[in-house]
mmCIF file of C-alpha atoms in Angstrom:
data_model
loop_
_atom_site.group_PDB
_atom_site.id
_atom_site.type_symbol
_atom_site.label_atom_id
_atom_site.label_comp_id
_atom_site.label_asym_id
_atom_site.label_seq_id
_atom_site.Cartn_x
_atom_site.Cartn_y
_atom_site.Cartn_z
ATOM 1 C CA UNK A 1 151.832 4.111 67.627
ATOM 2 C CA UNK A 2 154.556 6.705 67.899
ATOM 3 C CA UNK A 3 154.812 9.406 70.466
ATOM 4 C CA UNK A 4 156.007 12.968 69.894
ATOM 5 C CA UNK A 5 159.288 13.778 71.503
ATOM 6 C CA UNK A 6 159.000 15.707 74.758
ATOM 7 C CA UNK A 7 160.217 19.308 74.648
ATOM 8 C CA UNK A 8 163.685 19.737 76.112
ATOM 9 C CA UNK A 9 165.471 22.839 77.313
ATOM 10 C CA UNK A 10 168.049 24.001 74.827
ATOM 11 C CA UNK A 11 170.407 24.955 77.591
ATOM 12 C CA UNK A 12 170.570 23.538 81.090
ATOM 13 C CA UNK A 13 170.795 26.343 83.591
ATOM 14 C CA UNK A 14 171.420 26.741 87.244
ATOM 15 C CA UNK A 15 169.142 29.317 88.849
ATOM 16 C CA UNK A 16 170.993 32.441 89.879
ATOM 17 C CA UNK A 17 170.139 34.786 92.733
ATOM 18 C CA UNK A 18 169.898 37.771 90.380
ATOM 19 C CA UNK A 19 169.191 40.250 93.209
ATOM 20 C CA UNK A 20 172.316 39.274 95.108
ATOM 21 C CA UNK A 21 174.326 39.132 91.895
ATOM 22 C CA UNK A 22 173.381 42.726 91.123
ATOM 23 C CA UNK A 23 173.857 43.982 94.673
ATOM 24 C CA UNK A 24 177.412 42.586 94.550
ATOM 25 C CA UNK A 25 178.165 44.033 91.099
ATOM 26 C CA UNK A 26 180.223 47.314 91.234
ATOM 27 C CA UNK A 27 179.065 48.078 87.634
ATOM 28 C CA UNK A 28 175.407 48.405 88.799
ATOM 29 C CA UNK A 29 174.574 52.050 89.741
ATOM 30 C CA UNK A 30 173.444 53.064 93.182
ATOM 31 C CA UNK A 31 170.074 54.100 91.832
ATOM 32 C CA UNK A 32 169.378 50.659 90.421
ATOM 33 C CA UNK A 33 170.718 48.952 93.584
ATOM 34 C CA UNK A 34 168.332 51.180 95.616
ATOM 35 C CA UNK A 35 165.345 49.527 93.826
ATOM 36 C CA UNK A 36 166.674 46.164 95.053
ATOM 37 C CA UNK A 37 166.867 47.037 98.755
ATOM 38 C CA UNK A 38 163.467 45.563 99.461
ATOM 39 C CA UNK A 39 160.934 43.489 97.561
ATOM 40 C CA UNK A 40 157.945 45.101 95.905
ATOM 41 C CA UNK A 41 155.576 42.655 97.617
ATOM 42 C CA UNK A 42 156.223 39.608 99.854
ATOM 43 C CA UNK A 43 159.507 38.277 98.429
ATOM 44 C CA UNK A 44 159.005 39.494 94.875
ATOM 45 C CA UNK A 45 161.800 41.786 93.638
ATOM 46 C CA UNK A 46 161.392 43.917 90.455
ATOM 47 C CA UNK A 47 163.634 41.687 88.344
ATOM 48 C CA UNK A 48 163.095 39.415 85.393
ATOM 49 C CA UNK A 49 165.705 36.792 84.654
ATOM 50 C CA UNK A 50 166.229 34.989 81.354
ATOM 51 C CA UNK A 51 168.785 32.246 80.695
ATOM 52 C CA UNK A 52 170.079 32.027 77.113
ATOM 53 C CA UNK A 53 173.233 31.250 75.136
ATOM 54 C CA UNK A 54 174.437 34.613 73.809
ATOM 55 C CA UNK A 55 178.204 34.542 74.299
ATOM 56 C CA UNK A 56 179.182 31.023 73.200
ATOM 57 C CA UNK A 57 179.914 29.966 76.739
ATOM 58 C CA UNK A 58 179.199 26.370 77.790
ATOM 59 C CA UNK A 59 176.866 27.689 80.481
ATOM 60 C CA UNK A 60 173.816 29.831 79.653
ATOM 61 C CA UNK A 61 174.205 33.564 80.089
ATOM 62 C CA UNK A 62 171.995 35.372 82.544
ATOM 63 C CA UNK A 63 169.923 38.327 81.336
ATOM 64 C CA UNK A 64 168.533 40.465 84.098
ATOM 65 C CA UNK A 65 165.983 43.283 83.656
ATOM 66 C CA UNK A 66 165.343 45.524 86.631
ATOM 67 C CA UNK A 67 162.057 47.465 86.787
ATOM 68 C CA UNK A 68 160.302 49.902 89.087
ATOM 69 C CA UNK A 69 157.851 48.394 91.547
ATOM 70 C CA UNK A 70 155.083 50.916 90.890
ATOM 71 C CA UNK A 71 154.726 50.615 87.095
ATOM 72 C CA UNK A 72 157.255 47.993 85.919
ATOM 73 C CA UNK A 73 159.215 50.526 83.893
ATOM 74 C CA UNK A 74 162.631 49.182 82.917
ATOM 75 C CA UNK A 75 165.515 50.943 84.675
ATOM 76 C CA UNK A 76 168.392 48.588 83.867
ATOM 77 C CA UNK A 77 169.303 45.619 81.718
ATOM 78 C CA UNK A 78 172.376 43.412 82.216
ATOM 79 C CA UNK A 79 173.961 40.308 80.823
ATOM 80 C CA UNK A 80 176.145 38.084 83.007
ATOM 81 C CA UNK A 81 178.505 35.404 81.709
ATOM 82 C CA UNK A 82 179.867 32.606 83.893
ATOM 83 C CA UNK A 83 183.578 32.881 84.673
ATOM 84 C CA UNK A 84 185.616 30.477 82.601
ATOM 85 C CA UNK A 85 186.340 27.475 84.795
ATOM 86 C CA UNK A 86 184.506 28.832 87.841
ATOM 87 C CA UNK A 87 181.413 27.257 89.379
ATOM 88 C CA UNK A 88 179.521 30.220 90.749
ATOM 89 C CA UNK A 89 181.191 33.411 89.481
ATOM 90 C CA UNK A 90 179.714 35.675 86.831
ATOM 91 C CA UNK A 91 181.082 38.624 84.895
ATOM 92 C CA UNK A 92 178.876 41.610 83.861
ATOM 93 C CA UNK A 93 179.435 41.744 80.059
ATOM 94 C CA UNK A 94 176.649 44.178 79.221
ATOM 95 C CA UNK A 95 174.885 46.933 81.126
ATOM 96 C CA UNK A 96 172.372 49.514 80.032
ATOM 97 C CA UNK A 97 170.788 51.834 82.648
ATOM 98 C CA UNK A 98 168.886 54.120 80.386
ATOM 99 C CA UNK A 99 165.275 54.523 81.568
ATOM 100 C CA UNK A 100 162.669 52.427 79.772
ATOM 101 C CA UNK A 101 165.197 49.788 78.682
ATOM 102 C CA UNK A 102 164.445 46.089 78.270
ATOM 103 C CA UNK A 103 166.750 43.247 77.222
ATOM 104 C CA UNK A 104 165.609 40.049 75.551
ATOM 105 C CA UNK A 105 166.785 37.369 73.116
ATOM 106 C CA UNK A 106 165.882 37.252 69.464
ATOM 107 C CA UNK A 107 167.325 34.464 67.241
ATOM 108 C CA UNK A 108 170.278 33.984 69.577
ATOM 109 C CA UNK A 109 171.159 37.717 69.693
ATOM 110 C CA UNK A 110 170.849 40.196 72.512
ATOM 111 C CA UNK A 111 167.982 42.545 71.738
ATOM 112 C CA UNK A 112 167.680 45.852 73.614
ATOM 113 C CA UNK A 113 164.482 47.850 73.283
ATOM 114 C CA UNK A 114 163.807 51.319 74.571
ATOM 115 C CA UNK A 115 160.521 53.177 74.371
ATOM 116 C CA UNK A 116 160.671 56.709 72.998
ATOM 117 C CA UNK A 117 158.477 59.590 73.948
ATOM 118 C CA UNK A 118 157.529 62.792 72.164
ATOM 119 C CA UNK A 119 156.615 65.988 74.037
ATOM 120 C CA UNK A 120 153.255 65.513 75.695
ATOM 121 C CA UNK A 121 153.248 61.696 75.705
ATOM 122 C CA UNK A 122 151.990 60.096 78.834
ATOM 123 C CA UNK A 123 154.051 57.371 80.509
ATOM 124 C CA UNK A 124 151.509 54.799 79.390
ATOM 125 C CA UNK A 125 151.679 55.840 75.781
ATOM 126 C CA UNK A 126 155.097 56.143 74.124
ATOM 127 C CA UNK A 127 155.435 57.408 70.588
ATOM 128 C CA UNK A 128 157.662 54.650 69.482
ATOM 129 C CA UNK A 129 160.439 52.188 70.218
ATOM 130 C CA UNK A 130 164.138 51.920 69.287
ATOM 131 C CA UNK A 131 165.503 48.353 69.042
ATOM 132 C CA UNK A 132 169.177 47.368 68.764
ATOM 133 C CA UNK A 133 170.447 43.849 68.319
ATOM 134 C CA UNK A 134 173.924 42.888 69.486
ATOM 135 C CA UNK A 135 176.185 39.935 68.644
ATOM 136 C CA UNK A 136 178.972 38.505 70.758
ATOM 137 C CA UNK A 137 182.281 39.062 68.992
ATOM 138 C CA UNK A 138 185.841 39.463 70.235
ATOM 139 C CA UNK A 139 184.825 39.029 73.890
ATOM 140 C CA UNK A 140 182.140 41.699 73.905
ATOM 141 C CA UNK A 141 178.712 42.603 72.432
ATOM 142 C CA UNK A 142 178.882 44.630 69.241
ATOM 143 C CA UNK A 143 175.952 46.432 67.643
ATOM 144 C CA UNK A 144 174.518 44.467 64.699
ATOM 145 C CA UNK A 145 171.159 45.870 63.654
ATOM 146 C CA UNK A 146 169.006 48.850 64.648
ATOM 147 C CA UNK A 147 165.452 49.832 63.837
ATOM 148 C CA UNK A 148 162.812 52.275 65.092
ATOM 149 C CA UNK A 149 159.054 51.849 65.161
ATOM 150 C CA UNK A 150 156.656 54.785 65.377
ATOM 151 C CA UNK A 151 153.404 53.704 67.180
ATOM 152 C CA UNK A 152 150.015 54.749 65.865
ATOM 153 C CA UNK A 153 148.183 57.230 68.018
ATOM 154 C CA UNK A 154 144.890 55.898 66.755
ATOM 155 C CA UNK A 155 143.001 53.685 69.162
ATOM 156 C CA UNK A 156 141.042 50.482 68.391
ATOM 157 C CA UNK A 157 137.743 52.356 68.129
ATOM 158 C CA UNK A 158 139.203 54.720 65.512
ATOM 159 C CA UNK A 159 139.654 57.895 67.578
ATOM 160 C CA UNK A 160 142.819 59.494 68.792
ATOM 161 C CA UNK A 161 143.432 59.693 72.500
ATOM 162 C CA UNK A 162 142.392 63.110 73.767
ATOM 163 C CA UNK A 163 140.217 64.095 70.763
ATOM 164 C CA UNK A 164 137.002 63.046 72.521
ATOM 165 C CA UNK A 165 136.330 60.126 70.118
ATOM 166 C CA UNK A 166 138.828 57.568 71.410
ATOM 167 C CA UNK A 167 139.760 56.099 74.726
ATOM 168 C CA UNK A 168 142.384 57.777 76.879
ATOM 169 C CA UNK A 169 144.540 54.666 77.664
#
């Protein structure tokens, strides 16, 4: 009887205090830092942290998304790379503080998505999304691929929001 191999992490990572990392980072704007002054609830800060190999470093890079407490809207996305030869130091190698931004990883590349709104769209209901992928090259992230998606305004029950036949999100 053979057993299936147990899943293993692709990159060992040391947990980072992302809130402190960002508070100490001069590249992070005062507006974003203001959202990190106090937790949203208990000891929960509005940050999401992902560890991934994006820059070819021996240590995983740290991707940090900062959101608003009230509605989890992305207000900043950052990538930190460990200093070469240092134990605990990180360099900010990517920052995007455009509202409604979110950073993630797709096939080993940095993927930045940003919701787009047309006149009259509610915050809950963007018209679409712009996505840009970046590759690490020459010591920095360079744009690789871009696409845009227009979202349907038709709801599951077949109506359009606001026309009286569909649900209003």
